[in-house]
């Protein structure tokens, strides 16, 4: 939807992109940003399963390397674009290990959080993305390790039951992102 209609959306209103993988395409992202700036609009990127996005974003200038690893049961992966036969997955299998930009066209429905992590930190070409399919898993895992130029380390871990190609906290994540984009509710707010 973002590829086909995103520019029209952001020309008319602020836009919360729920299929963040579209932003892995430099042309799409550039056109959206150009349109947003021209129309004084905002583009919101939801955090998804990315625990600690605020810290990663705040520290991005200090980061030397970032790795985001997903571990999922093969039934929770959409292999349609990957060219990989899911039947090969008999045990833990690394399906991808490389720059986040490279995984985007292979598993576009599964890696929104990886693209969010890359865009928020060291970029699509420097952020390492690792996708592991494991038929023994009954949950989905998202791990981030970010190493600073000074040797500092940020590490997060998210474990959750998987539903379809997403974790079960996807709806809560989207609702939280909408609320944050719309403004803070009365009461205690962490900023």
mmCIF file of N, CA, C and O in Angstrom, residues 20 45-58 63 66-70 110-122 127-128 141-146 154-160 167 169-170 173-174 177:
data_model
loop_
_atom_site.group_PDB
_atom_site.id
_atom_site.type_symbol
_atom_site.label_atom_id
_atom_site.label_comp_id
_atom_site.label_asym_id
_atom_site.label_seq_id
_atom_site.Cartn_x
_atom_site.Cartn_y
_atom_site.Cartn_z
ATOM 1 N N UNK A 20 6.567 -1.343 7.233
ATOM 2 C CA UNK A 20 7.804 -0.581 7.228
ATOM 3 C C UNK A 20 8.795 -1.091 6.180
ATOM 4 O O UNK A 20 9.660 -0.350 5.720
ATOM 5 N N UNK A 45 6.947 5.842 12.095
ATOM 6 C CA UNK A 45 7.390 4.451 11.952
ATOM 7 C C UNK A 45 7.119 3.770 13.291
ATOM 8 O O UNK A 45 7.718 4.132 14.301
ATOM 9 N N UNK A 46 6.222 2.771 13.314
ATOM 10 C CA UNK A 46 5.909 2.101 14.583
ATOM 11 C C UNK A 46 7.072 1.244 15.065
ATOM 12 O O UNK A 46 7.869 0.753 14.269
ATOM 13 N N UNK A 47 7.160 1.071 16.373
ATOM 14 C CA UNK A 47 8.262 0.304 16.946
ATOM 15 C C UNK A 47 8.118 -1.190 16.742
ATOM 16 O O UNK A 47 9.111 -1.920 16.773
ATOM 17 N N UNK A 48 6.902 -1.693 16.520
ATOM 18 C CA UNK A 48 6.708 -3.130 16.328
ATOM 19 C C UNK A 48 7.284 -3.908 17.495
ATOM 20 O O UNK A 48 7.097 -3.552 18.650
ATOM 21 N N UNK A 49 8.033 -4.947 17.200
ATOM 22 C CA UNK A 49 8.626 -5.796 18.243
ATOM 23 C C UNK A 49 9.981 -5.275 18.704
ATOM 24 O O UNK A 49 10.686 -5.955 19.432
ATOM 25 N N UNK A 50 10.341 -4.068 18.294
ATOM 26 C CA UNK A 50 11.655 -3.524 18.618
ATOM 27 C C UNK A 50 11.667 -2.903 20.012
ATOM 28 O O UNK A 50 11.310 -1.748 20.211
ATOM 29 N N UNK A 51 12.088 -3.691 20.972
ATOM 30 C CA UNK A 51 12.221 -3.217 22.344
ATOM 31 C C UNK A 51 13.386 -2.234 22.399
ATOM 32 O O UNK A 51 14.445 -2.483 21.836
ATOM 33 N N UNK A 52 13.179 -1.103 23.047
ATOM 34 C CA UNK A 52 14.261 -0.145 23.227
ATOM 35 C C UNK A 52 14.501 0.785 22.061
ATOM 36 O O UNK A 52 15.585 1.364 21.949
ATOM 37 N N UNK A 53 13.517 0.967 21.196
ATOM 38 C CA UNK A 53 13.693 1.835 20.030
ATOM 39 C C UNK A 53 14.142 3.240 20.430
ATOM 40 O O UNK A 53 15.050 3.800 19.806
ATOM 41 N N UNK A 54 13.560 3.800 21.475
ATOM 42 C CA UNK A 54 13.941 5.157 21.892
ATOM 43 C C UNK A 54 15.433 5.241 22.201
ATOM 44 O O UNK A 54 16.111 6.179 21.779
ATOM 45 N N UNK A 55 15.935 4.270 22.936
ATOM 46 C CA UNK A 55 17.359 4.276 23.294
ATOM 47 C C UNK A 55 18.230 4.102 22.060
ATOM 48 O O UNK A 55 19.233 4.806 21.895
ATOM 49 N N UNK A 56 17.870 3.183 21.194
ATOM 50 C CA UNK A 56 18.649 2.976 19.964
ATOM 51 C C UNK A 56 18.678 4.248 19.119
ATOM 52 O O UNK A 56 19.724 4.638 18.600
ATOM 53 N N UNK A 57 17.537 4.902 18.986
ATOM 54 C CA UNK A 57 17.441 6.136 18.199
ATOM 55 C C UNK A 57 18.290 7.237 18.824
ATOM 56 O O UNK A 57 19.029 7.941 18.132
ATOM 57 N N UNK A 58 18.189 7.380 20.148
ATOM 58 C CA UNK A 58 18.959 8.415 20.842
ATOM 59 C C UNK A 58 20.464 8.177 20.743
ATOM 60 O O UNK A 58 21.245 9.121 20.714
ATOM 61 N N UNK A 63 26.793 4.473 17.643
ATOM 62 C CA UNK A 63 26.822 3.042 17.349
ATOM 63 C C UNK A 63 27.769 2.697 16.207
ATOM 64 O O UNK A 63 27.727 3.311 15.143
ATOM 65 N N UNK A 66 25.294 -2.869 14.593
ATOM 66 C CA UNK A 66 24.020 -3.323 15.135
ATOM 67 C C UNK A 66 23.660 -4.634 14.445
ATOM 68 O O UNK A 66 23.759 -4.753 13.216
ATOM 69 N N UNK A 67 23.218 -5.605 15.245
ATOM 70 C CA UNK A 67 22.711 -6.866 14.710
ATOM 71 C C UNK A 67 21.327 -7.100 15.279
ATOM 72 O O UNK A 67 21.121 -6.971 16.492
ATOM 73 N N UNK A 68 20.379 -7.424 14.415
ATOM 74 C CA UNK A 68 19.045 -7.815 14.857
ATOM 75 C C UNK A 68 18.802 -9.229 14.354
ATOM 76 O O UNK A 68 18.999 -9.525 13.169
ATOM 77 N N UNK A 69 18.417 -10.106 15.269
ATOM 78 C CA UNK A 69 18.210 -11.514 14.952
ATOM 79 C C UNK A 69 16.776 -11.904 15.271
ATOM 80 O O UNK A 69 16.282 -11.623 16.366
ATOM 81 N N UNK A 70 16.127 -12.533 14.311
ATOM 82 C CA UNK A 70 14.801 -13.120 14.515
ATOM 83 C C UNK A 70 14.945 -14.625 14.522
ATOM 84 O O UNK A 70 15.642 -15.198 13.677
ATOM 85 N N UNK A 110 7.669 -10.370 7.088
ATOM 86 C CA UNK A 110 8.196 -10.836 8.360
ATOM 87 C C UNK A 110 9.198 -9.904 9.024
ATOM 88 O O UNK A 110 9.528 -10.106 10.187
ATOM 89 N N UNK A 111 9.713 -8.917 8.325
ATOM 90 C CA UNK A 111 10.898 -8.237 8.844
ATOM 91 C C UNK A 111 10.721 -6.726 9.025
ATOM 92 O O UNK A 111 11.699 -5.991 9.041
ATOM 93 N N UNK A 112 9.513 -6.266 9.229
ATOM 94 C CA UNK A 112 9.279 -4.838 9.461
ATOM 95 C C UNK A 112 10.134 -4.305 10.611
ATOM 96 O O UNK A 112 10.713 -3.223 10.530
ATOM 97 N N UNK A 113 10.227 -5.072 11.678
ATOM 98 C CA UNK A 113 11.005 -4.635 12.836
ATOM 99 C C UNK A 113 12.489 -4.542 12.499
ATOM 100 O O UNK A 113 13.190 -3.656 12.995
ATOM 101 N N UNK A 114 12.974 -5.435 11.652
ATOM 102 C CA UNK A 114 14.381 -5.365 11.234
ATOM 103 C C UNK A 114 14.658 -4.071 10.481
ATOM 104 O O UNK A 114 15.672 -3.407 10.702
ATOM 105 N N UNK A 115 13.750 -3.698 9.592
ATOM 106 C CA UNK A 115 13.933 -2.462 8.818
ATOM 107 C C UNK A 115 13.826 -1.253 9.741
ATOM 108 O O UNK A 115 14.608 -0.302 9.623
ATOM 109 N N UNK A 116 12.904 -1.293 10.682
ATOM 110 C CA UNK A 116 12.798 -0.208 11.663
ATOM 111 C C UNK A 116 14.110 -0.055 12.424
ATOM 112 O O UNK A 116 14.628 1.055 12.584
ATOM 113 N N UNK A 117 14.668 -1.169 12.872
ATOM 114 C CA UNK A 117 15.929 -1.143 13.612
ATOM 115 C C UNK A 117 17.047 -0.534 12.766
ATOM 116 O O UNK A 117 17.793 0.324 13.226
ATOM 117 N N UNK A 118 17.141 -0.968 11.527
ATOM 118 C CA UNK A 118 18.195 -0.453 10.638
ATOM 119 C C UNK A 118 18.046 1.050 10.417
ATOM 120 O O UNK A 118 19.022 1.796 10.510
ATOM 121 N N UNK A 119 16.832 1.496 10.122
ATOM 122 C CA UNK A 119 16.604 2.919 9.862
ATOM 123 C C UNK A 119 16.851 3.775 11.104
ATOM 124 O O UNK A 119 17.294 4.915 10.995
ATOM 125 N N UNK A 120 16.576 3.220 12.272
ATOM 126 C CA UNK A 120 16.737 3.976 13.512
ATOM 127 C C UNK A 120 18.176 3.987 14.017
ATOM 128 O O UNK A 120 18.508 4.761 14.917
ATOM 129 N N UNK A 121 19.031 3.150 13.435
ATOM 130 C CA UNK A 121 20.390 3.025 13.980
ATOM 131 C C UNK A 121 21.444 3.339 12.917
ATOM 132 O O UNK A 121 21.665 4.488 12.595
ATOM 133 N N UNK A 122 22.080 2.316 12.377
ATOM 134 C CA UNK A 122 23.250 2.499 11.506
ATOM 135 C C UNK A 122 22.936 2.421 10.016
ATOM 136 O O UNK A 122 23.828 2.527 9.186
ATOM 137 N N UNK A 127 23.395 -2.318 9.180
ATOM 138 C CA UNK A 127 22.695 -3.118 10.192
ATOM 139 C C UNK A 127 22.641 -4.560 9.704
ATOM 140 O O UNK A 127 22.156 -4.839 8.610
ATOM 141 N N UNK A 128 23.157 -5.477 10.514
ATOM 142 C CA UNK A 128 23.164 -6.900 10.170
ATOM 143 C C UNK A 128 21.836 -7.526 10.594
ATOM 144 O O UNK A 128 21.396 -7.380 11.733
ATOM 145 N N UNK A 141 11.192 -14.799 18.573
ATOM 146 C CA UNK A 141 12.217 -14.072 19.315
ATOM 147 C C UNK A 141 12.813 -12.981 18.436
ATOM 148 O O UNK A 141 13.109 -13.222 17.264
ATOM 149 N N UNK A 142 13.001 -11.825 19.022
ATOM 150 C CA UNK A 142 13.687 -10.713 18.359
ATOM 151 C C UNK A 142 14.766 -10.230 19.312
ATOM 152 O O UNK A 142 14.475 -9.825 20.441
ATOM 153 N N UNK A 143 16.010 -10.303 18.862
ATOM 154 C CA UNK A 143 17.146 -9.897 19.687
ATOM 155 C C UNK A 143 17.898 -8.784 18.966
ATOM 156 O O UNK A 143 18.098 -8.858 17.761
ATOM 157 N N UNK A 144 18.318 -7.785 19.717
ATOM 158 C CA UNK A 144 19.128 -6.702 19.153
ATOM 159 C C UNK A 144 20.389 -6.571 19.990
ATOM 160 O O UNK A 144 20.337 -6.587 21.223
ATOM 161 N N UNK A 145 21.503 -6.438 19.301
ATOM 162 C CA UNK A 145 22.759 -6.108 19.967
ATOM 163 C C UNK A 145 23.381 -4.947 19.213
ATOM 164 O O UNK A 145 23.621 -5.032 18.009
ATOM 165 N N UNK A 146 23.607 -3.865 19.935
ATOM 166 C CA UNK A 146 24.212 -2.664 19.358
ATOM 167 C C UNK A 146 25.493 -2.365 20.126
ATOM 168 O O UNK A 146 25.483 -2.298 21.350
ATOM 169 N N UNK A 154 24.297 -2.143 23.931
ATOM 170 C CA UNK A 154 22.858 -2.137 24.198
ATOM 171 C C UNK A 154 22.343 -3.465 23.671
ATOM 172 O O UNK A 154 22.603 -3.826 22.518
ATOM 173 N N UNK A 155 21.624 -4.196 24.507
ATOM 174 C CA UNK A 155 21.069 -5.478 24.069
ATOM 175 C C UNK A 155 19.626 -5.584 24.537
ATOM 176 O O UNK A 155 19.309 -5.224 25.672
ATOM 177 N N UNK A 156 18.756 -6.050 23.643
ATOM 178 C CA UNK A 156 17.362 -6.263 24.004
ATOM 179 C C UNK A 156 16.928 -7.635 23.532
ATOM 180 O O UNK A 156 17.514 -8.216 22.603
ATOM 181 N N UNK A 157 15.882 -8.128 24.142
ATOM 182 C CA UNK A 157 15.362 -9.457 23.849
ATOM 183 C C UNK A 157 13.851 -9.372 23.944
ATOM 184 O O UNK A 157 13.311 -8.872 24.933
ATOM 185 N N UNK A 158 13.146 -9.854 22.929
ATOM 186 C CA UNK A 158 11.693 -9.874 22.951
ATOM 187 C C UNK A 158 11.254 -11.292 22.607
ATOM 188 O O UNK A 158 11.603 -11.805 21.543
ATOM 189 N N UNK A 159 10.517 -11.904 23.507
ATOM 190 C CA UNK A 159 9.998 -13.259 23.319
ATOM 191 C C UNK A 159 8.486 -13.179 23.421
ATOM 192 O O UNK A 159 7.960 -12.634 24.391
ATOM 193 N N UNK A 160 7.790 -13.739 22.424
ATOM 194 C CA UNK A 160 6.336 -13.675 22.448
ATOM 195 C C UNK A 160 5.732 -14.798 21.614
ATOM 196 O O UNK A 160 6.361 -15.277 20.675
ATOM 197 N N UNK A 167 4.176 -11.377 15.848
ATOM 198 C CA UNK A 167 3.987 -11.728 17.243
ATOM 199 C C UNK A 167 2.619 -11.273 17.707
ATOM 200 O O UNK A 167 1.951 -10.470 17.053
ATOM 201 N N UNK A 169 1.897 -9.303 19.997
ATOM 202 C CA UNK A 169 1.823 -7.931 20.493
ATOM 203 C C UNK A 169 1.728 -6.906 19.358
ATOM 204 O O UNK A 169 1.781 -5.713 19.594
ATOM 205 N N UNK A 170 1.554 -7.376 18.118
ATOM 206 C CA UNK A 170 1.498 -6.449 16.988
ATOM 207 C C UNK A 170 0.376 -5.428 17.136
ATOM 208 O O UNK A 170 0.580 -4.235 16.942
ATOM 209 N N UNK A 173 1.201 -2.904 19.696
ATOM 210 C CA UNK A 173 2.247 -2.031 19.173
ATOM 211 C C UNK A 173 1.655 -0.953 18.271
ATOM 212 O O UNK A 173 2.005 0.221 18.381
ATOM 213 N N UNK A 174 0.779 -1.347 17.372
ATOM 214 C CA UNK A 174 0.156 -0.378 16.454
ATOM 215 C C UNK A 174 -0.687 0.632 17.238
ATOM 216 O O UNK A 174 -0.606 1.845 17.000
ATOM 217 N N UNK A 177 1.590 3.007 18.957
ATOM 218 C CA UNK A 177 2.177 3.951 18.006
ATOM 219 C C UNK A 177 1.174 5.018 17.589
ATOM 220 O O UNK A 177 1.528 6.191 17.463
#
